[in-house]
PDB file of C-alpha atoms in Angstrom:
ATOM      1  CA  MET A 154     -15.947  -4.825 -13.251  1.00 41.00           C
ATOM      2  CA  GLU A 155     -18.814  -2.811 -14.733  1.00 45.00           C
ATOM      3  CA  TYR A 156     -20.416  -2.805 -11.282  1.00 43.00           C
ATOM      4  CA  LEU A 157     -17.208  -1.363  -9.843  1.00 44.00           C
ATOM      5  CA  ASP A 158     -17.070   1.239 -12.620  1.00 45.00           C
ATOM      6  CA  HIS A 159     -20.593   2.283 -11.718  1.00 44.00           C
ATOM      7  CA  LEU A 160     -19.856   2.242  -8.000  1.00 48.00           C
ATOM      8  CA  TYR A 161     -16.524   4.054  -8.198  1.00 45.00           C
ATOM      9  CA  GLY A 162     -16.705   5.769 -11.583  1.00 41.00           C
ATOM     10  CA  GLY A 163     -17.559   9.110 -10.036  1.00 40.00           C
ATOM     11  CA  ILE A 164     -15.337  11.930  -8.946  1.00 34.00           C
ATOM     12  CA  ASN A 165     -14.174  10.214  -5.725  1.00 45.00           C
ATOM     13  CA  MET A 166     -12.244   7.527  -7.576  1.00 77.00           C
ATOM     14  CA  GLN A 167     -10.386   9.642 -10.099  1.00 86.00           C
ATOM     15  CA  PRO A 168      -6.726   9.911  -9.190  1.00 93.00           C
ATOM     16  CA  VAL A 169      -4.672  13.007  -8.610  1.00 94.00           C
ATOM     17  CA  PHE A 170      -1.211  12.709 -10.169  1.00 95.00           C
ATOM     18  CA  LYS A 171       1.666  13.929  -8.034  1.00 95.00           C
ATOM     19  CA  MET A 172       5.447  13.826  -8.053  1.00 97.00           C
ATOM     20  CA  ILE A 173       6.578  12.157  -4.831  1.00 94.00           C
ATOM     21  CA  ASP A 174      10.086  12.502  -3.384  1.00 95.00           C
ATOM     22  CA  GLU A 175      12.108   9.421  -2.488  1.00 96.00           C
ATOM     23  CA  LYS A 176      10.996   7.925   0.826  1.00 96.00           C
ATOM     24  CA  LYS A 177      13.034   5.889   3.303  1.00 97.00           C
ATOM     25  CA  ILE A 178      10.827   3.391   5.125  1.00 98.00           C
ATOM     26  CA  ILE A 179      11.332   1.306   8.263  1.00 98.00           C
ATOM     27  CA  GLY A 180       8.807  -1.344   9.167  1.00 98.00           C
ATOM     28  CA  MET A 181       7.910  -5.022   9.267  1.00 98.00           C
ATOM     29  CA  GLY A 182       7.289  -7.081   6.152  1.00 97.00           C
ATOM     30  CA  SER A 183       5.738 -10.269   4.860  1.00 96.00           C
ATOM     31  CA  LYS A 184       4.960 -12.048   1.612  1.00 95.00           C
ATOM     32  CA  PHE A 185       1.307 -12.520   0.645  1.00 94.00           C
ATOM     33  CA  ILE A 186      -0.820 -13.584  -2.325  1.00 93.00           C
ATOM     34  CA  SER A 187      -2.410 -10.625  -4.127  1.00 88.00           C
ATOM     35  CA  THR A 188      -6.038  -9.676  -3.604  1.00 81.00           C
ATOM     36  CA  LEU A 189      -6.438 -10.001  -7.378  1.00 80.00           C
ATOM     37  CA  SER A 190      -5.578 -13.719  -7.258  1.00 87.00           C
ATOM     38  CA  PRO A 191      -8.123 -16.487  -6.628  1.00 88.00           C
ATOM     39  CA  ASP A 192      -5.572 -17.850  -4.109  1.00 92.00           C
ATOM     40  CA  ASN A 193      -5.357 -14.531  -2.214  1.00 87.00           C
ATOM     41  CA  ASN A 194      -4.463 -14.535   1.465  1.00 92.00           C
ATOM     42  CA  ASN A 195      -3.953 -10.806   1.917  1.00 87.00           C
ATOM     43  CA  GLN A 196      -6.942 -10.439   4.226  1.00 85.00           C
ATOM     44  CA  THR A 197      -5.261 -12.631   6.836  1.00 91.00           C
ATOM     45  CA  VAL A 198      -1.546 -11.886   6.274  1.00 94.00           C
ATOM     46  CA  ILE A 199      -1.683  -8.081   6.103  1.00 94.00           C
ATOM     47  CA  PRO A 200      -3.898  -7.467   9.181  1.00 93.00           C
ATOM     48  CA  ALA A 201      -1.670  -9.850  11.173  1.00 96.00           C
ATOM     49  CA  LEU A 202       1.391  -7.890  10.037  1.00 97.00           C
ATOM     50  CA  TRP A 203      -0.191  -4.596  11.149  1.00 96.00           C
ATOM     51  CA  GLY A 204      -1.023  -6.291  14.461  1.00 96.00           C
ATOM     52  CA  LYS A 205       2.684  -6.969  14.998  1.00 98.00           C
ATOM     53  CA  TYR A 206       3.882  -3.590  13.720  1.00 98.00           C
ATOM     54  CA  VAL A 207       1.568  -1.130  15.485  1.00 96.00           C
ATOM     55  CA  PRO A 208       2.579  -2.029  19.084  1.00 97.00           C
ATOM     56  CA  ARG A 209       6.247  -1.633  18.113  1.00 97.00           C
ATOM     57  CA  SER A 210       5.958   1.392  15.799  1.00 96.00           C
ATOM     58  CA  GLN A 211       7.128   3.845  18.473  1.00 95.00           C
ATOM     59  CA  GLU A 212      10.498   2.042  18.516  1.00 97.00           C
ATOM     60  CA  ILE A 213      11.204   3.813  15.218  1.00 97.00           C
ATOM     61  CA  THR A 214      12.948   6.918  16.510  1.00 95.00           C
ATOM     62  CA  SER A 215      13.543   8.753  13.232  1.00 96.00           C
ATOM     63  CA  ARG A 216       9.881   8.943  12.129  1.00 96.00           C
ATOM     64  CA  ILE A 217       9.005  11.952   9.986  1.00 96.00           C
ATOM     65  CA  SER A 218       5.342  11.986  11.053  1.00 93.00           C
ATOM     66  CA  TYR A 219       2.698   9.934  12.806  1.00 91.00           C
ATOM     67  CA  ALA A 220       1.432   8.590   9.468  1.00 95.00           C
ATOM     68  CA  ASP A 221       1.973   4.908   8.838  1.00 97.00           C
ATOM     69  CA  LEU A 222       2.501   3.428   5.391  1.00 96.00           C
ATOM     70  CA  GLY A 223       1.660   0.181   3.683  1.00 96.00           C
ATOM     71  CA  VAL A 224       4.204  -0.511   0.939  1.00 97.00           C
ATOM     72  CA  CYS A 225       3.413  -3.244  -1.557  1.00 95.00           C
ATOM     73  CA  PHE A 226       5.734  -4.474  -4.279  1.00 94.00           C
ATOM     74  CA  ASP A 227       6.652  -7.411  -6.480  1.00 91.00           C
ATOM     75  CA  PRO A 228       9.448  -9.410  -4.794  1.00 90.00           C
ATOM     76  CA  GLY A 229      10.940 -10.317  -8.182  1.00 87.00           C
ATOM     77  CA  LYS A 230      12.333 -13.788  -8.815  1.00 86.00           C
ATOM     78  CA  ASP A 231      12.022 -14.889  -5.195  1.00 82.00           C
ATOM     79  CA  LYS A 232       8.379 -16.048  -5.491  1.00 90.00           C
ATOM     80  CA  SER A 233       6.713 -19.261  -4.391  1.00 90.00           C
ATOM     81  CA  HIS A 234       3.447 -18.291  -6.174  1.00 93.00           C
ATOM     82  CA  PRO A 235       2.991 -16.300  -9.423  1.00 92.00           C
ATOM     83  CA  ASP A 236       0.766 -13.731  -7.652  1.00 92.00           C
ATOM     84  CA  GLU A 237       2.986 -13.338  -4.606  1.00 94.00           C
ATOM     85  CA  CYS A 238       3.731  -9.811  -3.416  1.00 93.00           C
ATOM     86  CA  PHE A 239       5.623  -8.319  -0.494  1.00 96.00           C
ATOM     87  CA  TYR A 240       4.061  -5.877   1.987  1.00 97.00           C
ATOM     88  CA  ILE A 241       5.722  -3.643   4.541  1.00 98.00           C
ATOM     89  CA  ALA A 242       3.772  -1.998   7.364  1.00 98.00           C
ATOM     90  CA  GLY A 243       5.950   0.928   8.353  1.00 98.00           C
ATOM     91  CA  THR A 244       6.612   4.639   8.404  1.00 98.00           C
ATOM     92  CA  GLU A 245       8.713   7.188   6.572  1.00 98.00           C
ATOM     93  CA  VAL A 246      11.943   8.074   8.360  1.00 98.00           C
ATOM     94  CA  LYS A 247      14.677  10.721   8.200  1.00 97.00           C
ATOM     95  CA  SER A 248      17.389   8.112   8.628  1.00 96.00           C
ATOM     96  CA  THR A 249      17.819   4.360   8.515  1.00 96.00           C
ATOM     97  CA  ASP A 250      20.776   4.438  10.905  1.00 95.00           C
ATOM     98  CA  HIS A 251      18.795   2.697  13.666  1.00 95.00           C
ATOM     99  CA  ILE A 252      16.563  -0.179  12.571  1.00 97.00           C
ATOM    100  CA  PRO A 253      14.760  -1.880  15.473  1.00 98.00           C
ATOM    101  CA  GLU A 254      15.328  -5.617  15.783  1.00 97.00           C
ATOM    102  CA  GLY A 255      12.968  -7.622  13.566  1.00 97.00           C
ATOM    103  CA  MET A 256      12.292  -4.656  11.281  1.00 98.00           C
ATOM    104  CA  MET A 257      13.571  -3.850   7.829  1.00 98.00           C
ATOM    105  CA  THR A 258      14.195  -0.855   5.617  1.00 97.00           C
ATOM    106  CA  MET A 259      13.541   0.009   2.013  1.00 96.00           C
ATOM    107  CA  THR A 260      13.677   3.051  -0.229  1.00 96.00           C
ATOM    108  CA  VAL A 261      10.660   4.011  -2.303  1.00 95.00           C
ATOM    109  CA  PRO A 262      11.854   5.765  -5.464  1.00 95.00           C
ATOM    110  CA  ALA A 263      10.839   9.289  -6.353  1.00 96.00           C
ATOM    111  CA  GLY A 264       8.466   9.632  -9.271  1.00 95.00           C
ATOM    112  CA  ARG A 265       4.989  10.294 -10.555  1.00 95.00           C
ATOM    113  CA  TYR A 266       2.214   8.548  -8.621  1.00 95.00           C
ATOM    114  CA  ALA A 267      -1.537   8.271  -9.190  1.00 94.00           C
ATOM    115  CA  ILE A 268      -3.175   9.022  -5.837  1.00 94.00           C
ATOM    116  CA  PHE A 269      -6.566   7.519  -5.044  1.00 92.00           C
ATOM    117  CA  THR A 270      -8.504   8.166  -1.843  1.00 89.00           C
ATOM    118  CA  HIS A 271     -10.365   5.152  -0.485  1.00 88.00           C
ATOM    119  CA  LYS A 272     -13.502   6.138   1.403  1.00 85.00           C
ATOM    120  CA  GLY A 273     -15.403   3.645   3.489  1.00 84.00           C
ATOM    121  CA  ALA A 274     -14.666   0.596   5.579  1.00 85.00           C
ATOM    122  CA  ILE A 275     -11.194  -0.939   5.425  1.00 83.00           C
ATOM    123  CA  GLU A 276     -12.890  -4.234   4.506  1.00 82.00           C
ATOM    124  CA  LYS A 277     -13.899  -2.592   1.201  1.00 84.00           C
ATOM    125  CA  LEU A 278     -10.316  -1.631   0.311  1.00 83.00           C
ATOM    126  CA  ARG A 279     -10.181  -4.819  -1.756  1.00 80.00           C
ATOM    127  CA  MET A 280     -12.914  -3.436  -4.036  1.00 85.00           C
ATOM    128  CA  THR A 281     -10.981  -0.215  -4.482  1.00 87.00           C
ATOM    129  CA  MET A 282      -7.835  -2.145  -5.437  1.00 85.00           C
ATOM    130  CA  LYS A 283      -9.792  -4.272  -7.905  1.00 84.00           C
ATOM    131  CA  TYR A 284     -11.251  -1.128  -9.445  1.00 89.00           C
ATOM    132  CA  ILE A 285      -7.836   0.567  -9.764  1.00 91.00           C
ATOM    133  CA  TYR A 286      -6.067  -2.415 -11.347  1.00 88.00           C
ATOM    134  CA  GLY A 287      -8.992  -4.152 -13.072  1.00 87.00           C
ATOM    135  CA  SER A 288     -10.827  -1.167 -14.506  1.00 90.00           C
ATOM    136  CA  TRP A 289      -9.227   2.253 -14.135  1.00 92.00           C
ATOM    137  CA  LEU A 290      -5.649   1.289 -15.124  1.00 93.00           C
ATOM    138  CA  PRO A 291      -6.530  -0.653 -18.302  1.00 93.00           C
ATOM    139  CA  LYS A 292      -8.820   2.173 -19.465  1.00 92.00           C
ATOM    140  CA  SER A 293      -6.541   5.051 -18.431  1.00 93.00           C
ATOM    141  CA  GLY A 294      -3.736   4.698 -20.959  1.00 93.00           C
ATOM    142  CA  GLU A 295      -1.269   4.941 -18.052  1.00 94.00           C
ATOM    143  CA  LYS A 296       1.512   2.387 -17.627  1.00 92.00           C
ATOM    144  CA  LEU A 297       2.803   0.971 -14.351  1.00 90.00           C
ATOM    145  CA  ARG A 298       6.452   1.556 -13.650  1.00 88.00           C
ATOM    146  CA  ASP A 299       8.689  -0.540 -11.444  1.00 88.00           C
ATOM    147  CA  ALA A 300       7.791   1.115  -8.150  1.00 92.00           C
ATOM    148  CA  PRO A 301       5.861  -0.015  -5.085  1.00 95.00           C
ATOM    149  CA  ASP A 302       2.280   0.892  -4.270  1.00 94.00           C
ATOM    150  CA  LEU A 303       1.897   3.092  -1.215  1.00 94.00           C
ATOM    151  CA  GLU A 304      -0.972   3.202   1.240  1.00 93.00           C
ATOM    152  CA  ILE A 305      -0.905   6.225   3.537  1.00 93.00           C
ATOM    153  CA  TYR A 306      -2.683   5.942   6.874  1.00 93.00           C
ATOM    154  CA  ASP A 307      -2.669   9.470   8.252  1.00 90.00           C
ATOM    155  CA  GLN A 308      -4.976  11.333  10.650  1.00 90.00           C
ATOM    156  CA  ARG A 309      -7.942  10.649   8.348  1.00 88.00           C
ATOM    157  CA  PHE A 310      -7.706   6.873   8.877  1.00 87.00           C
ATOM    158  CA  LYS A 311     -10.236   5.331  11.236  1.00 83.00           C
ATOM    159  CA  PRO A 312      -9.827   1.553  11.709  1.00 76.00           C
ATOM    160  CA  ASP A 313     -13.598   1.120  12.062  1.00 74.00           C
TER     161      ASP A 313
END
């Protein structure tokens, strides 16, 4: 992790703390094994999920914006692996009255979030996550609360 501290220890990887309002999300979800696990499968499961979601994303009629969200959380007791997580590829909506077939909804609670900006190739996102959880968080004095992680893919996101 010292390499990651050196690589990301500069100003670009210091979070901004912000209070975020509750968010209603509609999207498609799947279980996966965390990138922090030696058994990880996130690099196959999550891209495949986005591949299913993106062509259908315009079916979500109550979108608030064109930004898409990745929502990651601990599924609780319903785990088949100790490092299993759940991921939703979706978008924030005004209403969950109409949920397209094969999609799901969830509510992300309001609260204080540490916001990091990943810069670089999407393939390097794994390094950013390892830095946040393996280095920054343990050294920060901050404590995780029971809330999902959010990835925001807005107009700045370039898949390549």
